[in-house]
Tab-separated table of C-alpha atoms in Angstrom:
chain	number	residue	atom	x	y	z
A	1	UNK	CA	-56.924	34.913	-13.495
A	2	UNK	CA	-60.110	34.979	-15.914
A	3	UNK	CA	-58.583	38.578	-16.346
A	4	UNK	CA	-55.330	37.426	-17.552
A	5	UNK	CA	-56.117	34.847	-19.914
A	6	UNK	CA	-57.509	37.323	-22.637
A	7	UNK	CA	-54.812	39.759	-22.416
A	8	UNK	CA	-52.272	36.561	-23.335
A	9	UNK	CA	-54.311	35.342	-25.783
A	10	UNK	CA	-54.618	38.763	-26.814
A	11	UNK	CA	-50.722	39.437	-26.983
A	12	UNK	CA	-50.435	35.870	-28.782
A	13	UNK	CA	-52.669	36.985	-31.647
A	14	UNK	CA	-50.847	40.148	-31.971
A	15	UNK	CA	-47.597	37.996	-32.865
A	16	UNK	CA	-48.904	35.993	-35.060
A	17	UNK	CA	-50.212	39.044	-36.485
A	18	UNK	CA	-47.239	40.949	-36.802
A	19	UNK	CA	-45.160	38.388	-38.131
A	20	UNK	CA	-43.608	38.831	-41.014
A	21	UNK	CA	-45.114	36.777	-44.373
A	22	UNK	CA	-41.717	35.489	-46.869
A	23	UNK	CA	-41.118	32.965	-43.553
A	24	UNK	CA	-43.567	30.683	-44.511
A	25	UNK	CA	-41.538	28.203	-47.593
A	26	UNK	CA	-44.019	26.123	-49.782
A	27	UNK	CA	-44.570	22.566	-48.995
A	28	UNK	CA	-41.858	20.802	-51.449
A	29	UNK	CA	-39.237	22.784	-50.933
A	30	UNK	CA	-39.973	21.624	-46.783
A	31	UNK	CA	-39.885	18.144	-48.135
A	32	UNK	CA	-36.908	18.479	-50.628
A	33	UNK	CA	-34.224	19.522	-47.524
A	34	UNK	CA	-36.603	17.067	-45.268
A	35	UNK	CA	-35.507	13.584	-47.510
A	36	UNK	CA	-31.712	14.815	-48.227
A	37	UNK	CA	-30.618	16.307	-44.113
A	38	UNK	CA	-30.581	12.405	-43.293
A	39	UNK	CA	-27.670	11.640	-45.521
A	40	UNK	CA	-25.383	14.636	-45.062
A	41	UNK	CA	-26.148	14.506	-41.289
A	42	UNK	CA	-24.016	11.121	-40.743
A	43	UNK	CA	-21.593	12.921	-41.739
A	44	UNK	CA	-21.519	15.345	-40.095
A	45	UNK	CA	-22.013	13.400	-37.077
A	46	UNK	CA	-18.490	11.449	-38.369
A	47	UNK	CA	-16.927	14.731	-38.117
A	48	UNK	CA	-17.888	16.116	-34.634
A	49	UNK	CA	-16.654	12.955	-33.644
A	50	UNK	CA	-13.456	13.439	-34.871
A	51	UNK	CA	-13.008	16.607	-33.886
A	52	UNK	CA	-14.772	14.831	-30.739
A	53	UNK	CA	-11.935	12.603	-30.413
A	54	UNK	CA	-9.129	15.249	-31.590
A	55	UNK	CA	-9.913	17.477	-28.609
A	56	UNK	CA	-9.551	14.459	-25.943
A	57	UNK	CA	-5.960	14.502	-27.436
A	58	UNK	CA	-5.545	18.216	-26.705
A	59	UNK	CA	-6.610	17.868	-23.908
A	60	UNK	CA	-4.163	14.889	-22.772
A	61	UNK	CA	-1.336	16.177	-23.776
A	62	UNK	CA	-2.090	19.391	-22.262
A	63	UNK	CA	-2.399	17.755	-19.731
A	64	UNK	CA	1.013	15.679	-19.893
A	65	UNK	CA	3.231	19.301	-20.772
A	66	UNK	CA	1.243	21.227	-17.259
A	67	UNK	CA	1.756	18.486	-15.039
A	68	UNK	CA	5.768	18.291	-16.513
A	69	UNK	CA	6.036	22.150	-15.426
A	70	UNK	CA	3.845	21.748	-11.847
A	71	UNK	CA	7.144	18.915	-11.194
A	72	UNK	CA	9.472	21.419	-12.211
A	73	UNK	CA	7.850	24.564	-10.855
A	74	UNK	CA	7.060	22.913	-7.446
A	75	UNK	CA	10.632	20.314	-7.114
A	76	UNK	CA	13.123	22.972	-8.716
A	77	UNK	CA	16.229	20.719	-9.829
A	78	UNK	CA	18.758	22.374	-7.596
A	79	UNK	CA	16.485	22.069	-4.624
A	80	UNK	CA	15.188	18.659	-5.829
A	81	UNK	CA	15.046	15.214	-4.213
A	82	UNK	CA	13.407	12.018	-4.389
A	83	UNK	CA	13.880	8.239	-2.326
A	84	UNK	CA	12.926	5.223	-4.191
A	85	UNK	CA	12.641	1.840	-3.387
A	86	UNK	CA	13.856	-1.510	-4.671
A	87	UNK	CA	14.104	-4.925	-3.553
A	88	UNK	CA	16.111	-7.838	-5.467
A	89	UNK	CA	14.693	-11.898	-4.479
A	90	UNK	CA	12.280	-11.102	-1.504
A	91	UNK	CA	12.376	-14.335	-0.267
A	92	UNK	CA	13.678	-13.403	3.692
A	93	UNK	CA	11.344	-10.639	3.587
A	94	UNK	CA	7.753	-9.303	2.552
A	95	UNK	CA	6.960	-5.633	2.500
A	96	UNK	CA	4.459	-4.684	4.079
A	97	UNK	CA	5.211	0.050	4.001
A	98	UNK	CA	8.166	2.350	4.585
A	99	UNK	CA	8.443	5.413	6.824
A	100	UNK	CA	10.701	7.811	5.162
A	101	UNK	CA	12.024	11.044	8.477
A	102	UNK	CA	13.608	13.462	6.611
A	103	UNK	CA	15.725	15.296	9.409
A	104	UNK	CA	13.230	13.966	11.944
A	105	UNK	CA	10.460	14.870	10.549
A	106	UNK	CA	8.360	12.544	9.002
A	107	UNK	CA	7.809	12.803	5.490
A	108	UNK	CA	6.651	10.029	3.701
A	109	UNK	CA	4.174	7.041	4.689
A	110	UNK	CA	3.786	4.524	2.757
A	111	UNK	CA	1.753	1.004	2.498
A	112	UNK	CA	1.924	-1.556	0.419
A	113	UNK	CA	-0.928	-3.444	-1.944
A	114	UNK	CA	0.552	-7.328	-2.654
A	115	UNK	CA	0.294	-6.854	-6.082
A	116	UNK	CA	2.495	-3.528	-5.327
A	117	UNK	CA	5.261	-5.467	-3.102
A	118	UNK	CA	5.233	-8.155	-6.225
A	119	UNK	CA	5.431	-5.505	-8.752
A	120	UNK	CA	9.154	-4.545	-6.859
A	121	UNK	CA	9.780	-8.139	-6.302
A	122	UNK	CA	9.568	-8.573	-9.923
A	123	UNK	CA	12.258	-5.472	-11.221
A	124	UNK	CA	9.788	-2.380	-10.090
A	125	UNK	CA	10.369	0.436	-8.768
A	126	UNK	CA	8.881	3.567	-6.412
A	127	UNK	CA	9.590	6.871	-5.843
A	128	UNK	CA	7.603	6.745	-1.864
A	129	UNK	CA	9.125	10.827	-1.813
A	130	UNK	CA	9.958	13.941	-3.892
A	131	UNK	CA	10.766	17.256	-2.366
A	132	UNK	CA	12.563	20.050	-1.801
A	133	UNK	CA	15.993	20.055	0.624
A	134	UNK	CA	18.375	23.379	0.771
A	135	UNK	CA	21.755	22.634	0.021
A	136	UNK	CA	23.931	21.221	3.254
A	137	UNK	CA	23.418	18.102	5.425
A	138	UNK	CA	20.441	16.004	6.127
A	139	UNK	CA	19.623	12.732	7.562
A	140	UNK	CA	17.555	10.608	6.132
A	141	UNK	CA	15.982	7.125	8.465
A	142	UNK	CA	13.970	4.940	6.574
A	143	UNK	CA	11.805	2.257	9.029
A	144	UNK	CA	10.627	-0.833	6.744
A	145	UNK	CA	7.775	-3.064	8.269
A	146	UNK	CA	7.177	-6.227	6.497
A	147	UNK	CA	7.531	-10.065	7.529
A	148	UNK	CA	10.655	-11.917	7.989
A	149	UNK	CA	12.082	-14.667	8.188
A	150	UNK	CA	10.308	-17.598	9.701
A	151	UNK	CA	7.004	-15.784	8.812
A	152	UNK	CA	7.692	-13.169	11.735
A	153	UNK	CA	7.056	-9.173	12.195
A	154	UNK	CA	10.138	-7.099	11.439
A	155	UNK	CA	10.937	-4.020	11.397
A	156	UNK	CA	14.159	-2.704	10.813
A	157	UNK	CA	15.550	0.921	9.561
A	158	UNK	CA	18.572	2.633	7.877
A	159	UNK	CA	19.855	5.946	8.065
A	160	UNK	CA	22.485	7.821	5.798
A	161	UNK	CA	23.484	10.873	5.578
A	162	UNK	CA	22.359	12.855	3.009
A	163	UNK	CA	25.327	15.444	1.313
A	164	UNK	CA	23.109	17.751	-0.766
A	165	UNK	CA	24.713	20.319	-2.896
A	166	UNK	CA	23.517	21.963	-5.925
A	167	UNK	CA	21.644	19.895	-8.762
A	168	UNK	CA	18.751	17.072	-7.715
A	169	UNK	CA	19.997	13.614	-5.733
A	170	UNK	CA	18.153	10.336	-5.417
A	171	UNK	CA	18.305	8.240	-2.971
A	172	UNK	CA	17.530	4.117	-3.402
A	173	UNK	CA	16.488	1.912	-0.618
A	174	UNK	CA	17.576	-1.392	-1.840
A	175	UNK	CA	15.606	-4.601	-0.176
A	176	UNK	CA	17.839	-7.831	-0.656
A	177	UNK	CA	18.457	-11.353	0.328
A	178	UNK	CA	21.800	-11.706	2.707
A	179	UNK	CA	22.251	-15.257	2.259
A	180	UNK	CA	24.788	-16.398	4.574
A	181	UNK	CA	22.381	-14.956	7.265
A	182	UNK	CA	19.342	-15.572	5.986
A	183	UNK	CA	17.898	-12.063	6.874
A	184	UNK	CA	16.839	-9.481	4.268
A	185	UNK	CA	19.552	-6.273	3.809
A	186	UNK	CA	18.393	-3.066	3.675
A	187	UNK	CA	21.130	-1.117	1.765
A	188	UNK	CA	21.063	2.939	0.177
A	189	UNK	CA	23.000	4.136	-2.343
A	190	UNK	CA	22.590	7.164	-3.477
A	191	UNK	CA	22.536	7.892	-7.512
A	192	UNK	CA	24.564	9.988	-9.745
């Protein structure tokens, strides 16, 4: 190790001697540039920040476009089927979860938070399922779980036969109150 140090020291001296002498500048020039750098540096930071913000916006726009393209690619309009859940009034039923079966195969199971259930009561619509479906006749079964009248656990199913043709198919599962029977009513309808 003692023999290595003199070699490194000698190598360091040779590189310092090989450096061109023209790289040294007078002291007055460096002090002038040092005093002007902070004034111009603020503008460069501002323009750099603006560039970063513009790049962020471009990334968000590209991400949105990619999401739309992905949806179109994965779920083309001619095979697309989407199922939505909505609620009307909700005095006789408090929604906990929805399970969807399409042709006896479970395709979706969603557990609602209290906040999501309140959003549905205020007119919100939730897309529970989106997928591909070939043309022809299909059976959709929706199982609703929640609390019914008198705070009892309530489980109810609704079935619909779908005729899938060319073009997208949209189905709404609507939960509404039937005041005459003091019971919730589960309506399945297809959108045109």
